[in-house]
PDB file of C-alpha atoms and ligand atoms in Angstrom:
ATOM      1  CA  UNK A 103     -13.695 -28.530   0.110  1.00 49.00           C
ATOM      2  CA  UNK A 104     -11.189 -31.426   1.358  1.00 58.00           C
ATOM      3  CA  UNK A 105     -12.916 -34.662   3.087  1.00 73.00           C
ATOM      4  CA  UNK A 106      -9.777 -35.002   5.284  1.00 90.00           C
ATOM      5  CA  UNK A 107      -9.155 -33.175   8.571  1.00 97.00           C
ATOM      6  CA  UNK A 108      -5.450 -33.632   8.785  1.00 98.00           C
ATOM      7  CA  UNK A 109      -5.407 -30.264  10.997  1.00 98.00           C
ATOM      8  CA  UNK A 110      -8.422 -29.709  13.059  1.00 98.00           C
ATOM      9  CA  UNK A 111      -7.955 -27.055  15.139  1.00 94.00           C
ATOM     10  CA  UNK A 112      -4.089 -27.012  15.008  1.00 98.00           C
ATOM     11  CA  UNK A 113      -2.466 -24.258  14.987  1.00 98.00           C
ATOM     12  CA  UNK A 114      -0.307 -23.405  11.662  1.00 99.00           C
ATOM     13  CA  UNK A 115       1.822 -20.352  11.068  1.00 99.00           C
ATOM     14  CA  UNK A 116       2.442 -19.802   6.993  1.00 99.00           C
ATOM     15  CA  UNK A 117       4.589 -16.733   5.886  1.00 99.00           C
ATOM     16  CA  UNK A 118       4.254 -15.134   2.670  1.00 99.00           C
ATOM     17  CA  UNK A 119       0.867 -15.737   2.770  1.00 99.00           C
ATOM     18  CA  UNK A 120      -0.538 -12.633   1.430  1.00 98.00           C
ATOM     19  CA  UNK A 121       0.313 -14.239  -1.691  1.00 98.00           C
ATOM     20  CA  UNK A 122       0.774 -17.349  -4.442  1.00 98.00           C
ATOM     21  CA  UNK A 123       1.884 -20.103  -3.143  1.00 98.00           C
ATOM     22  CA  UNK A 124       1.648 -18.901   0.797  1.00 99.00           C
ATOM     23  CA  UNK A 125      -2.049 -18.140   0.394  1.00 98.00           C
ATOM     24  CA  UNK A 126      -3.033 -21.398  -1.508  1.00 98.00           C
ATOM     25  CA  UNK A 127      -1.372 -23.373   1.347  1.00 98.00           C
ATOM     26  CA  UNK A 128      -2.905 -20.917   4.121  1.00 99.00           C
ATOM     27  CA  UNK A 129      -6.333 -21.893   2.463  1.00 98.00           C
ATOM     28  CA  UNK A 130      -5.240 -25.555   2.210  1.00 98.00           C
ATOM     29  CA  UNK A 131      -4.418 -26.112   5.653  1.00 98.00           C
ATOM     30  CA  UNK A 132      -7.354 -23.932   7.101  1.00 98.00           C
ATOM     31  CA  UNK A 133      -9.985 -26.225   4.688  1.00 98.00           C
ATOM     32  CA  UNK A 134      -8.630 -29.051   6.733  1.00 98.00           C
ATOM     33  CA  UNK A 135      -9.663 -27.165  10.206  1.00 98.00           C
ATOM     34  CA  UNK A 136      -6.337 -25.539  10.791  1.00 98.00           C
ATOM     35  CA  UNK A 137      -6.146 -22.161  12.558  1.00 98.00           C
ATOM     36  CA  UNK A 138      -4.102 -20.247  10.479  1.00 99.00           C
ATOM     37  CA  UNK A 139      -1.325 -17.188  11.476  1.00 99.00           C
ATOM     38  CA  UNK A 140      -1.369 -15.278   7.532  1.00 99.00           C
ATOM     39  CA  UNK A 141       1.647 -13.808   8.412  1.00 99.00           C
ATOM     40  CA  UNK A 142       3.279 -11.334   5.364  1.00 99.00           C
ATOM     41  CA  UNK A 143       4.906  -8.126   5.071  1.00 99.00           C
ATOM     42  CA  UNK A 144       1.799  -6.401   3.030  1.00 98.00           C
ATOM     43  CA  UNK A 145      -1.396  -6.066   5.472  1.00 98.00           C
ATOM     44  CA  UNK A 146      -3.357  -5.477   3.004  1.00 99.00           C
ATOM     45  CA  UNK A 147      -3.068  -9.230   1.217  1.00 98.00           C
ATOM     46  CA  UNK A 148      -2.892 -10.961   4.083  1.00 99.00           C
ATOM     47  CA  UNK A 149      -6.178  -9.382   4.993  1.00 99.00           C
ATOM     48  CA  UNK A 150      -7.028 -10.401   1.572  1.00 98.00           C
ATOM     49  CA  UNK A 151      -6.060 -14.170   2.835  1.00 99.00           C
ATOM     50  CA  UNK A 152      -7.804 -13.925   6.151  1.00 99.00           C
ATOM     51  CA  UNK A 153     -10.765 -12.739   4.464  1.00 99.00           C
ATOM     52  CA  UNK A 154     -10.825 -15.642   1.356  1.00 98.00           C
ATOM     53  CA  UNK A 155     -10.359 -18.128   4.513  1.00 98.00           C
ATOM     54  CA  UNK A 156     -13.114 -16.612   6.620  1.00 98.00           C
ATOM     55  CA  UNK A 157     -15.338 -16.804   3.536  1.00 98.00           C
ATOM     56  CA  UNK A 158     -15.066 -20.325   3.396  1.00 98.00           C
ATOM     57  CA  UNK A 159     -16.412 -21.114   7.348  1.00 98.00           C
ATOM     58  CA  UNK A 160     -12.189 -21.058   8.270  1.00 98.00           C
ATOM     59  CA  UNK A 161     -10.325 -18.985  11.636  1.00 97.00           C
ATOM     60  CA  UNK A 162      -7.318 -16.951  10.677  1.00 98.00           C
ATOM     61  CA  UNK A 163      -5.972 -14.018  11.731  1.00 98.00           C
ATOM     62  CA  UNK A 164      -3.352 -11.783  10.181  1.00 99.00           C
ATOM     63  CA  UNK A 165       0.085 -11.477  11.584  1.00 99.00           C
ATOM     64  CA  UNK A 166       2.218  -8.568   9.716  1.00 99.00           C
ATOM     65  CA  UNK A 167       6.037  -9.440   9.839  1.00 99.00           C
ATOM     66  CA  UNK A 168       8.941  -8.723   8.375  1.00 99.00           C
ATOM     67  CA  UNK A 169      10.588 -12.138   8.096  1.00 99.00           C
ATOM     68  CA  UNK A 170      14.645 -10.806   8.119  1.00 99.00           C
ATOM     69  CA  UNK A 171      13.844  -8.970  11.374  1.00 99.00           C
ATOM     70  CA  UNK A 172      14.484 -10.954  14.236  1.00 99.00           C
ATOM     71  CA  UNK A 173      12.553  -8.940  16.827  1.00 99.00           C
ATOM     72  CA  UNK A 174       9.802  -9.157  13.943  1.00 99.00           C
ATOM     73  CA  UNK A 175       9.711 -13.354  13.790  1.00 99.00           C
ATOM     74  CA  UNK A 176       9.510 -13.560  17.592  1.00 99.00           C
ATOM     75  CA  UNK A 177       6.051 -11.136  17.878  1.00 99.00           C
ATOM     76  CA  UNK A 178       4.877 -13.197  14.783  1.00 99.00           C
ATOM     77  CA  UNK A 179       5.692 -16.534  16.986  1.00 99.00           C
ATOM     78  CA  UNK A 180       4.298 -15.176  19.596  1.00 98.00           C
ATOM     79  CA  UNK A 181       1.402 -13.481  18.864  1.00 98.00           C
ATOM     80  CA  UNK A 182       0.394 -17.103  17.214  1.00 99.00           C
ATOM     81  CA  UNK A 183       0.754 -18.869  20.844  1.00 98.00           C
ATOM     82  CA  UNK A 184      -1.082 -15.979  22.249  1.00 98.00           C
ATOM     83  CA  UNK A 185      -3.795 -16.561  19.819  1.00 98.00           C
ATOM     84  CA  UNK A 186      -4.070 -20.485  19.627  1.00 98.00           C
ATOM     85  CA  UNK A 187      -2.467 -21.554  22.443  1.00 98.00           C
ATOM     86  CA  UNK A 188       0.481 -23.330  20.611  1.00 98.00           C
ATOM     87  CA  UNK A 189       2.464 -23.732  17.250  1.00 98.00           C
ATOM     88  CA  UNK A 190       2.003 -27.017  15.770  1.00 99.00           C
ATOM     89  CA  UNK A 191       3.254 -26.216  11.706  1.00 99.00           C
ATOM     90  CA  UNK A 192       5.735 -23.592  10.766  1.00 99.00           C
ATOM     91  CA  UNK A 193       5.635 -22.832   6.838  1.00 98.00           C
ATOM     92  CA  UNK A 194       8.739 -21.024   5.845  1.00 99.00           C
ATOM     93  CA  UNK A 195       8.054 -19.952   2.783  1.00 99.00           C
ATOM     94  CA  UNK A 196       8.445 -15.246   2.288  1.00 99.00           C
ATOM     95  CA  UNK A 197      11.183 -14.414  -0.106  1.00 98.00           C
ATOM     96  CA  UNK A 198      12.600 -11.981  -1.764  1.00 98.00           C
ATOM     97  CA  UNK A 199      15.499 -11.818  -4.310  1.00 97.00           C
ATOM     98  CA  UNK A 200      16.554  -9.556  -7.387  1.00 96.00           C
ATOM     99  CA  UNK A 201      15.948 -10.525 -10.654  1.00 91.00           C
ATOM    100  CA  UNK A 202      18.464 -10.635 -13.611  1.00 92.00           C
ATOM    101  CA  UNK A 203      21.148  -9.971 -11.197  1.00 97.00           C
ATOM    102  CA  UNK A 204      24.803 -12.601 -11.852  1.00 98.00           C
ATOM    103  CA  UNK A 205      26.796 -12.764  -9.155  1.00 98.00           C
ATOM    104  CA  UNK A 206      28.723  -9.910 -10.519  1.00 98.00           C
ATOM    105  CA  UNK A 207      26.082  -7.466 -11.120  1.00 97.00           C
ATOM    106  CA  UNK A 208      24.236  -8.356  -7.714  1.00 98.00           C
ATOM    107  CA  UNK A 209      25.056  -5.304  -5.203  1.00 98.00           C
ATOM    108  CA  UNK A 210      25.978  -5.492  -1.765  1.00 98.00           C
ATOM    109  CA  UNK A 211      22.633  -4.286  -0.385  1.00 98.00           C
ATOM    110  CA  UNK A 212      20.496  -7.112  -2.758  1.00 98.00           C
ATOM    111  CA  UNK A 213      22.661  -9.898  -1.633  1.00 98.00           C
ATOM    112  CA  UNK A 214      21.974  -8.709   1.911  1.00 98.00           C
ATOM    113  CA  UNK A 215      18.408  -8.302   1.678  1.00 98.00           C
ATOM    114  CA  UNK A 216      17.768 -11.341  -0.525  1.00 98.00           C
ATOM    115  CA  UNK A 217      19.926 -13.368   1.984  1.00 99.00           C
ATOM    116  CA  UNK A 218      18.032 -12.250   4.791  1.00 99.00           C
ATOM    117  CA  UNK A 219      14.489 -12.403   3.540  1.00 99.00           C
ATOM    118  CA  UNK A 220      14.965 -16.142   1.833  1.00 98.00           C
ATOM    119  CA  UNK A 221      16.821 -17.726   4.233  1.00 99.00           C
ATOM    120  CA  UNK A 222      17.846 -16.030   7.608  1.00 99.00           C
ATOM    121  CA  UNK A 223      13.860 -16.011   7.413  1.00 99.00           C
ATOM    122  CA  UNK A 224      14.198 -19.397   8.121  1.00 99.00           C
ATOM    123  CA  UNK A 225      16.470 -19.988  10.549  1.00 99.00           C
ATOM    124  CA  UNK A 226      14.792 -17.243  12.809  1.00 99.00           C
ATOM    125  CA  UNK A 227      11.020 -18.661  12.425  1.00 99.00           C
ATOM    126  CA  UNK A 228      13.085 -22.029  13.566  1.00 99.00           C
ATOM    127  CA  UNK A 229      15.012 -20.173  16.416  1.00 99.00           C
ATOM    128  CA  UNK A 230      11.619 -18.892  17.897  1.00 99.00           C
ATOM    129  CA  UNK A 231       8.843 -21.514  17.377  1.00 99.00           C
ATOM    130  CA  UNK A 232      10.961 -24.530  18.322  1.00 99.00           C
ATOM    131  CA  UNK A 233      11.379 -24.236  21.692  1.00 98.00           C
ATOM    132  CA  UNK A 234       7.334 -23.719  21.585  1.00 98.00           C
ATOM    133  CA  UNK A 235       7.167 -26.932  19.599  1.00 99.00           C
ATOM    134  CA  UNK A 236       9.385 -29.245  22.033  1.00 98.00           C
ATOM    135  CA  UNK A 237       7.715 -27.281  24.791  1.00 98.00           C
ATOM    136  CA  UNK A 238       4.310 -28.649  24.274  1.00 98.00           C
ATOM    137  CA  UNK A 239       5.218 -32.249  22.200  1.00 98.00           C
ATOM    138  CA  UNK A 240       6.664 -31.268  18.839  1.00 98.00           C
ATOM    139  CA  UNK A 241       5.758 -30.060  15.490  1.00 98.00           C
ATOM    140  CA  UNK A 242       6.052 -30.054  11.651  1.00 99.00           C
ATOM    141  CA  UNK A 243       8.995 -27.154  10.143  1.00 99.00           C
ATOM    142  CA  UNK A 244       7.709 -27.343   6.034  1.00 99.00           C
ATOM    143  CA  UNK A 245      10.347 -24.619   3.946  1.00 99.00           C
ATOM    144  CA  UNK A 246       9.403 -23.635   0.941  1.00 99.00           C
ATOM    145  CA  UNK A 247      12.836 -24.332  -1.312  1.00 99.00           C
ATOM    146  CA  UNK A 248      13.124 -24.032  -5.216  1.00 98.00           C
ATOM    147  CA  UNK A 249      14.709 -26.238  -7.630  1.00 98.00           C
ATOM    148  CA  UNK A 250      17.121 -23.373  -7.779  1.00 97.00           C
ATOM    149  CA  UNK A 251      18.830 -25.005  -4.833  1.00 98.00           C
ATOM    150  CA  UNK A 252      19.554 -27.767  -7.385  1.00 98.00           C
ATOM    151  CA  UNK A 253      20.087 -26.939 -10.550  1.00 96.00           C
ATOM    152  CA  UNK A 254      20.720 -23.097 -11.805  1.00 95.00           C
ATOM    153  CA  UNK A 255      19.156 -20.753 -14.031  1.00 90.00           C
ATOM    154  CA  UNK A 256      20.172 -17.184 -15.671  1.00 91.00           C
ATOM    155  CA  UNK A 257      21.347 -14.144 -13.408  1.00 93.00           C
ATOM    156  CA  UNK A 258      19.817 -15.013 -10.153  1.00 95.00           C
ATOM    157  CA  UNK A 259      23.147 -15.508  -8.002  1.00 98.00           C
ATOM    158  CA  UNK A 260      21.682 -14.359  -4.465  1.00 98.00           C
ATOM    159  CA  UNK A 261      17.990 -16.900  -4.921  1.00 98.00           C
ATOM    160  CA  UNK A 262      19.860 -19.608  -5.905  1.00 98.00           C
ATOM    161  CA  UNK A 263      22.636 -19.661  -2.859  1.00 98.00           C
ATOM    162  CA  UNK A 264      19.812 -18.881  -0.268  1.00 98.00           C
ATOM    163  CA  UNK A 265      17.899 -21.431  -1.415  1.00 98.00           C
ATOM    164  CA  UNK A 266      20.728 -23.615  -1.354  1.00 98.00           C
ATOM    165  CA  UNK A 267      20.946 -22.893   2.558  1.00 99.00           C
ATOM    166  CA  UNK A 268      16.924 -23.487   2.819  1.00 99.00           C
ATOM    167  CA  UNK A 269      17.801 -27.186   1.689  1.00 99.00           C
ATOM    168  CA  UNK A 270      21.239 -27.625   4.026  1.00 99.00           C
ATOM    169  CA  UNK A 271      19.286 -25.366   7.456  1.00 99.00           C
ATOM    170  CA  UNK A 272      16.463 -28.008   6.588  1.00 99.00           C
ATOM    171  CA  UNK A 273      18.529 -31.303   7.069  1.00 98.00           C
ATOM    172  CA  UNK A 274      20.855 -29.255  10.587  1.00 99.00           C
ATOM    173  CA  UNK A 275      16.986 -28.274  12.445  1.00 99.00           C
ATOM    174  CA  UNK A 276      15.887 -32.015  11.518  1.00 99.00           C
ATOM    175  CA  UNK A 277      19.200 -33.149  12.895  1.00 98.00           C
ATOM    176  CA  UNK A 278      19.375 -31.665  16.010  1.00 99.00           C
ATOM    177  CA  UNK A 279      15.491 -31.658  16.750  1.00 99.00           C
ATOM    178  CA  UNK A 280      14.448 -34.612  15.386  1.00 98.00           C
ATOM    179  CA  UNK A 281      14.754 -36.570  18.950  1.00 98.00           C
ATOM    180  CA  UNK A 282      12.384 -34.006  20.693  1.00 98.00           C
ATOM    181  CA  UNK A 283       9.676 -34.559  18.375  1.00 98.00           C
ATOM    182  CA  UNK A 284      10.160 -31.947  15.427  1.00 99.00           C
ATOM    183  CA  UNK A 285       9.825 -32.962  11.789  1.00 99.00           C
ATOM    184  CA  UNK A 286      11.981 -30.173   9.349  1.00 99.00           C
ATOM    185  CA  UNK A 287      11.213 -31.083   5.726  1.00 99.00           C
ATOM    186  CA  UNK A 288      11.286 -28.689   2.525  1.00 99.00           C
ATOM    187  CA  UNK A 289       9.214 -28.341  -0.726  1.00 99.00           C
ATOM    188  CA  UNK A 290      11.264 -27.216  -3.895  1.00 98.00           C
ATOM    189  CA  UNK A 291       8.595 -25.608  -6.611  1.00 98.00           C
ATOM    190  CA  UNK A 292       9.634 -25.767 -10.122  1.00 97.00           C
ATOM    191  CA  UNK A 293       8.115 -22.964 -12.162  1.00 95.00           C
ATOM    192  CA  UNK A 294       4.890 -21.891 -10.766  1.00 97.00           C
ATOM    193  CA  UNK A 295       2.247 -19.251 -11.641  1.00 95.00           C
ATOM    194  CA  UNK A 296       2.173 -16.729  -8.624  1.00 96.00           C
ATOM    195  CA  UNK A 297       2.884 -12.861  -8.652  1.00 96.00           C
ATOM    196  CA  UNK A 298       6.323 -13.678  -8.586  1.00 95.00           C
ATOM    197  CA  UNK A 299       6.574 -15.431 -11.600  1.00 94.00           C
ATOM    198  CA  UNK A 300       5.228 -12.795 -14.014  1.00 92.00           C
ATOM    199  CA  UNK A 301       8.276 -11.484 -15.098  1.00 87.00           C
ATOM    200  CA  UNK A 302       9.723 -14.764 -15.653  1.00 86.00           C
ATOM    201  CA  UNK A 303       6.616 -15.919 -18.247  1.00 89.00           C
ATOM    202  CA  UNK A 304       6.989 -12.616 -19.926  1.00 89.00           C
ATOM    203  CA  UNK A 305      10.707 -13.508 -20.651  1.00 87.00           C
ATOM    204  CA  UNK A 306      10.992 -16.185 -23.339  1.00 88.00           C
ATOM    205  CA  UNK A 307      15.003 -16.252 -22.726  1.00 84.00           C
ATOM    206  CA  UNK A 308      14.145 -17.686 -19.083  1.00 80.00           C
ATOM    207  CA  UNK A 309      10.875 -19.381 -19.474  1.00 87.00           C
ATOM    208  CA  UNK A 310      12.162 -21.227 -22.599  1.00 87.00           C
ATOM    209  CA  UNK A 311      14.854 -23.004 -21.619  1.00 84.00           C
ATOM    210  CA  UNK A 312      12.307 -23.988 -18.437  1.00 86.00           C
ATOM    211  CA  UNK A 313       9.411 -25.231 -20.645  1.00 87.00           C
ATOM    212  CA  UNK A 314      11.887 -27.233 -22.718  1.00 89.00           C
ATOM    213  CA  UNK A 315      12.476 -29.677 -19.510  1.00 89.00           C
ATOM    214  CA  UNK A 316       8.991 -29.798 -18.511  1.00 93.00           C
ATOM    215  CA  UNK A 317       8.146 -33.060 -18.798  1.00 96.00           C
ATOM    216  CA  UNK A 318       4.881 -32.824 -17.918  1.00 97.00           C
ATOM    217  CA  UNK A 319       4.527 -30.323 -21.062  1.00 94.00           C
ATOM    218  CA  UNK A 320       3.202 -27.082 -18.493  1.00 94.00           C
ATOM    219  CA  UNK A 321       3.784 -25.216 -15.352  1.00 94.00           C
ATOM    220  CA  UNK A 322       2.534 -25.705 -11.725  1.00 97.00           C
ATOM    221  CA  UNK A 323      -0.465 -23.809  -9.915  1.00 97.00           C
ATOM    222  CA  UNK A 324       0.120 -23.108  -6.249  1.00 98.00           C
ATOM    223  CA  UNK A 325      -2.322 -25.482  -5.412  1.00 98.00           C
ATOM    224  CA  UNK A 326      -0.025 -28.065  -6.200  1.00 98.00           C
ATOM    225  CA  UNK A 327       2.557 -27.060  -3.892  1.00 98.00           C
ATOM    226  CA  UNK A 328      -0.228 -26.593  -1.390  1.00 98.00           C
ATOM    227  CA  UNK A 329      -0.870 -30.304  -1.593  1.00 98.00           C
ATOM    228  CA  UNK A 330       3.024 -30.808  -0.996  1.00 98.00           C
ATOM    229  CA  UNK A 331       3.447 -28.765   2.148  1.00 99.00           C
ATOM    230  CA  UNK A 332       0.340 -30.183   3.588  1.00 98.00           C
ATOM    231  CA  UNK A 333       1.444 -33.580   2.961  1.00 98.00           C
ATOM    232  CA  UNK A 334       5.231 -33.057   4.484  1.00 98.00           C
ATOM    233  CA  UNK A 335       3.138 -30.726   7.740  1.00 99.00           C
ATOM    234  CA  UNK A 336       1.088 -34.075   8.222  1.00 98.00           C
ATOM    235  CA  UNK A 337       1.242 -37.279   9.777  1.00 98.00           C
ATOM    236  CA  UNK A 338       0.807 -38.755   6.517  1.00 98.00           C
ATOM    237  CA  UNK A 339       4.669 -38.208   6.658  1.00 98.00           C
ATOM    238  CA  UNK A 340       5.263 -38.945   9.831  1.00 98.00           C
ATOM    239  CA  UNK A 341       8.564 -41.027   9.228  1.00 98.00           C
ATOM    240  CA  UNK A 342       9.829 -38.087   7.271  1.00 99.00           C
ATOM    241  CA  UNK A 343      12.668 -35.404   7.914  1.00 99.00           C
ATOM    242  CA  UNK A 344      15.488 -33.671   6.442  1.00 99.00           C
ATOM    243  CA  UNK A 345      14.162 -34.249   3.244  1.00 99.00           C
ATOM    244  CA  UNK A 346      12.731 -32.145   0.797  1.00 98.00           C
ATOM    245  CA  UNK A 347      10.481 -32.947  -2.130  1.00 98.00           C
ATOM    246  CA  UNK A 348      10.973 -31.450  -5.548  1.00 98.00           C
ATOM    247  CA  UNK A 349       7.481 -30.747  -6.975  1.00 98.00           C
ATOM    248  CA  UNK A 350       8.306 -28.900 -10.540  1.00 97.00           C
ATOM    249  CA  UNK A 351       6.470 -31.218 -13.350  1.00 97.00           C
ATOM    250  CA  UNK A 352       9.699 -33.177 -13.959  1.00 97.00           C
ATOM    251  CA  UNK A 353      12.110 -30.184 -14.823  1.00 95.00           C
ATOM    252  CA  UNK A 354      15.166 -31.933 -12.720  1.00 96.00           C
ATOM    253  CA  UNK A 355      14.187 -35.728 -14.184  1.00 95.00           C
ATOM    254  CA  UNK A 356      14.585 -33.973 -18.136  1.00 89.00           C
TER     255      UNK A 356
HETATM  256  N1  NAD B 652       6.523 -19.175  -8.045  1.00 52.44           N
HETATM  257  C1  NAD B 652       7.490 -20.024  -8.386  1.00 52.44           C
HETATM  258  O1  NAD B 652       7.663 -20.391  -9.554  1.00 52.44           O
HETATM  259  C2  NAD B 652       8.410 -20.544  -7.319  1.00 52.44           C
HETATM  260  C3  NAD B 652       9.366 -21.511  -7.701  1.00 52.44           C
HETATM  261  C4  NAD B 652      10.229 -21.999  -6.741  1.00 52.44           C
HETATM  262  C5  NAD B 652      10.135 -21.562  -5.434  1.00 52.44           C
HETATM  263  N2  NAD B 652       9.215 -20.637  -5.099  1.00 52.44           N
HETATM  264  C6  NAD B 652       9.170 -20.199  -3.717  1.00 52.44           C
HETATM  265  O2  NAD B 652       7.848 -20.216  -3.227  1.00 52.44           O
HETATM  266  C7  NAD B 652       7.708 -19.228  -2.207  1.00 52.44           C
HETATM  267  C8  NAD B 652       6.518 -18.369  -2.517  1.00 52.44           C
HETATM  268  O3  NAD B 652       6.706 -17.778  -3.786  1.00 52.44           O
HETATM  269  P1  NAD B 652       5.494 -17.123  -4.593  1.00 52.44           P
HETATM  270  O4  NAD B 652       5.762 -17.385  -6.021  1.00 52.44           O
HETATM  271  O5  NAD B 652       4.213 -17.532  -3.996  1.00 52.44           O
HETATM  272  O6  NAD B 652       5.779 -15.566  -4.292  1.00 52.44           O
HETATM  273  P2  NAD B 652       4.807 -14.293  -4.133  1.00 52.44           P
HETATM  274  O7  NAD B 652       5.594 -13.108  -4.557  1.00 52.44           O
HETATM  275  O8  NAD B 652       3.484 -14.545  -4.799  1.00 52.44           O
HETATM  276  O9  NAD B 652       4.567 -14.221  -2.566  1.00 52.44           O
HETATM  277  C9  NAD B 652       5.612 -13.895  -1.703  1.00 52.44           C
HETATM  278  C10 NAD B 652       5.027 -13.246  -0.467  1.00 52.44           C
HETATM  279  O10 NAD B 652       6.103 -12.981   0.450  1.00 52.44           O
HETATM  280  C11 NAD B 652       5.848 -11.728   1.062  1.00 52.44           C
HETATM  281  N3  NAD B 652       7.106 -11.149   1.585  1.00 52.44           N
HETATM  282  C12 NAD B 652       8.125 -10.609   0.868  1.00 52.44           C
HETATM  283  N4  NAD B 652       9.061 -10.131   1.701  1.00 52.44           N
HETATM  284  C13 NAD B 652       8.637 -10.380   2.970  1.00 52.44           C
HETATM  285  C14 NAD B 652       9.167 -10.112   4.256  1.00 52.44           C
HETATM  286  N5  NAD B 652      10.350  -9.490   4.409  1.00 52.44           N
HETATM  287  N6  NAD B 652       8.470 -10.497   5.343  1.00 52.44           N
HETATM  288  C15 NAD B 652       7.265 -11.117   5.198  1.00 52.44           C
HETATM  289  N7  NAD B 652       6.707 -11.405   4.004  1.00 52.44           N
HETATM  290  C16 NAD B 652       7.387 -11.024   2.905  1.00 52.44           C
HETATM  291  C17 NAD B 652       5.239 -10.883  -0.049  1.00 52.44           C
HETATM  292  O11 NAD B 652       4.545  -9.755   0.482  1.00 52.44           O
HETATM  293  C18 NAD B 652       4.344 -11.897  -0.742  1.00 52.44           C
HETATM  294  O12 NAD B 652       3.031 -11.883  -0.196  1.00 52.44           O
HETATM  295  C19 NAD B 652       9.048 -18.476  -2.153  1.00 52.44           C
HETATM  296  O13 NAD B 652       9.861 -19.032  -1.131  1.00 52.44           O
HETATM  297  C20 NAD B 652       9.650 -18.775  -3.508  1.00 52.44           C
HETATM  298  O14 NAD B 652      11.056 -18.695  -3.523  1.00 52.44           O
HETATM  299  C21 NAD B 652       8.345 -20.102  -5.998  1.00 52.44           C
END
């Protein structure tokens, strides 16, 4: 358990958070007194989430969204301020994308979906909690990026242009929000160990090239993105916005 109480009782809204990285940080912020909105796709792990939090002494409760359906977003928003009376941290973080797909081989439908679920995701959990936010003071938007945005890797055309757009929608909502008291920053993992990232570890072509640049010599554990998003959600930041932090053991740097 964390000394620090950088959230008691705010309320924080994390999506993806049935899994990896989503349910580390849902755990993170909830171990510093947040109440927590586990908001995924799959009931059954964010249960899973709820549950691990509740274990540990924490409140959560599980929204079930789809993050590409607009109507979908606004109940999640909603049903948060319902709950805990406000919205104080948005964590954009649910993807999806296909795998071993080039820009040529990637179908209509995947580019679609991939688009919608990585980053129209984040402009809707934007359009619908900020007026909440400026409403009752402000609030902290953390998106969860990828160094994908940045640099590219094999046959994953439709990731690497939405997460391109995570970093660009991240500097526009800190633009035009930043006056009325919202902070927009992103976190950009490097290769981390999560459900998502089993494929890629079983794949020397793609995890090769990876470890080669590590310059740390190994892979990240959700944890420490956790760390990241809490820090950019927090005051600790508080002079912060538009930016967002690459976290991925030096890959980039190497
Ligand atoms: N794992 C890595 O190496 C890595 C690297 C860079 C960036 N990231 C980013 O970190 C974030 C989390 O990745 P992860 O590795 O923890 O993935 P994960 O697969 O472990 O978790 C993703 C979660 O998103 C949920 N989800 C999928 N579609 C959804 C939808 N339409 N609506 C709501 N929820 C939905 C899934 O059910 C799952 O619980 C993603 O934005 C990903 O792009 C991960």
């Amino acid at each position: 358990m964390t000394s620090r109480n950088r959230f008691e009782s705010k309320s924080v809204i994390v999506t993806g958070a049935g899994s990896g990285i989503g349910r580390e940080t849902a755990l993170a912020f909830s171990r510093e007194g947040a109440q927590v909105t586990v908001a995924d796709i799959n009931q059954t792990a964010a249960q899973e989430t709820v549950s691990a939090i509740e274990a540990e002494g924490g409140a959560a409760r599980v929204s079930v969204v789809d993050v590409a359906n607009a109507a979908s977003v606004e109940l999640m928003v909603e049903g948060a301020v319902d709950a805990y009376g406000r919205i104080d941290v948005l964590h954009n973080n649910a993807y999806w994308a296909p795998l071993n797909r080039s820009a040529v081989d990637t179908t209509e439908e995947e580019w679609d979906q991939a688009l919608a679920v990585t980053l129209k995701s984040v402009w809707l959990g934007c359009k619908y909690a900020i007026p909440h936010m400026v409403k009752d003071g402000g609030g902290a938007i953390v998106n969860t990026a990828s160094t994908a945005a940045f640099i590219a890797g094999p046959s994953f055309a439709a990731y690497i242009a939405a997460k391109g757009g995570v970093v660009a929608l991240t500097r526009s909502v800190a633009y035009d929000f930043g006056k009325q008291g919202i902070r927009c920053n992103g976190v950009a993992p490097g290769l981390i160990e999560t459900p998502a990232t089993v494929d890629v570890f079983n794949d020397p072509a793609r995890v090769g090239p990876i470890r080669a640049h590590q310059l740390l010599g190994r892979h990240g554990q959700p944890g420490e993105i956790a760390d990241a998003v809490l820090f950019v959600a927090s005051e600790d930041s508080a002079y912060m916005t538009g930016q967002t932090i690459v976290l991925d053991g030096g890959r980039l740097a190497g």
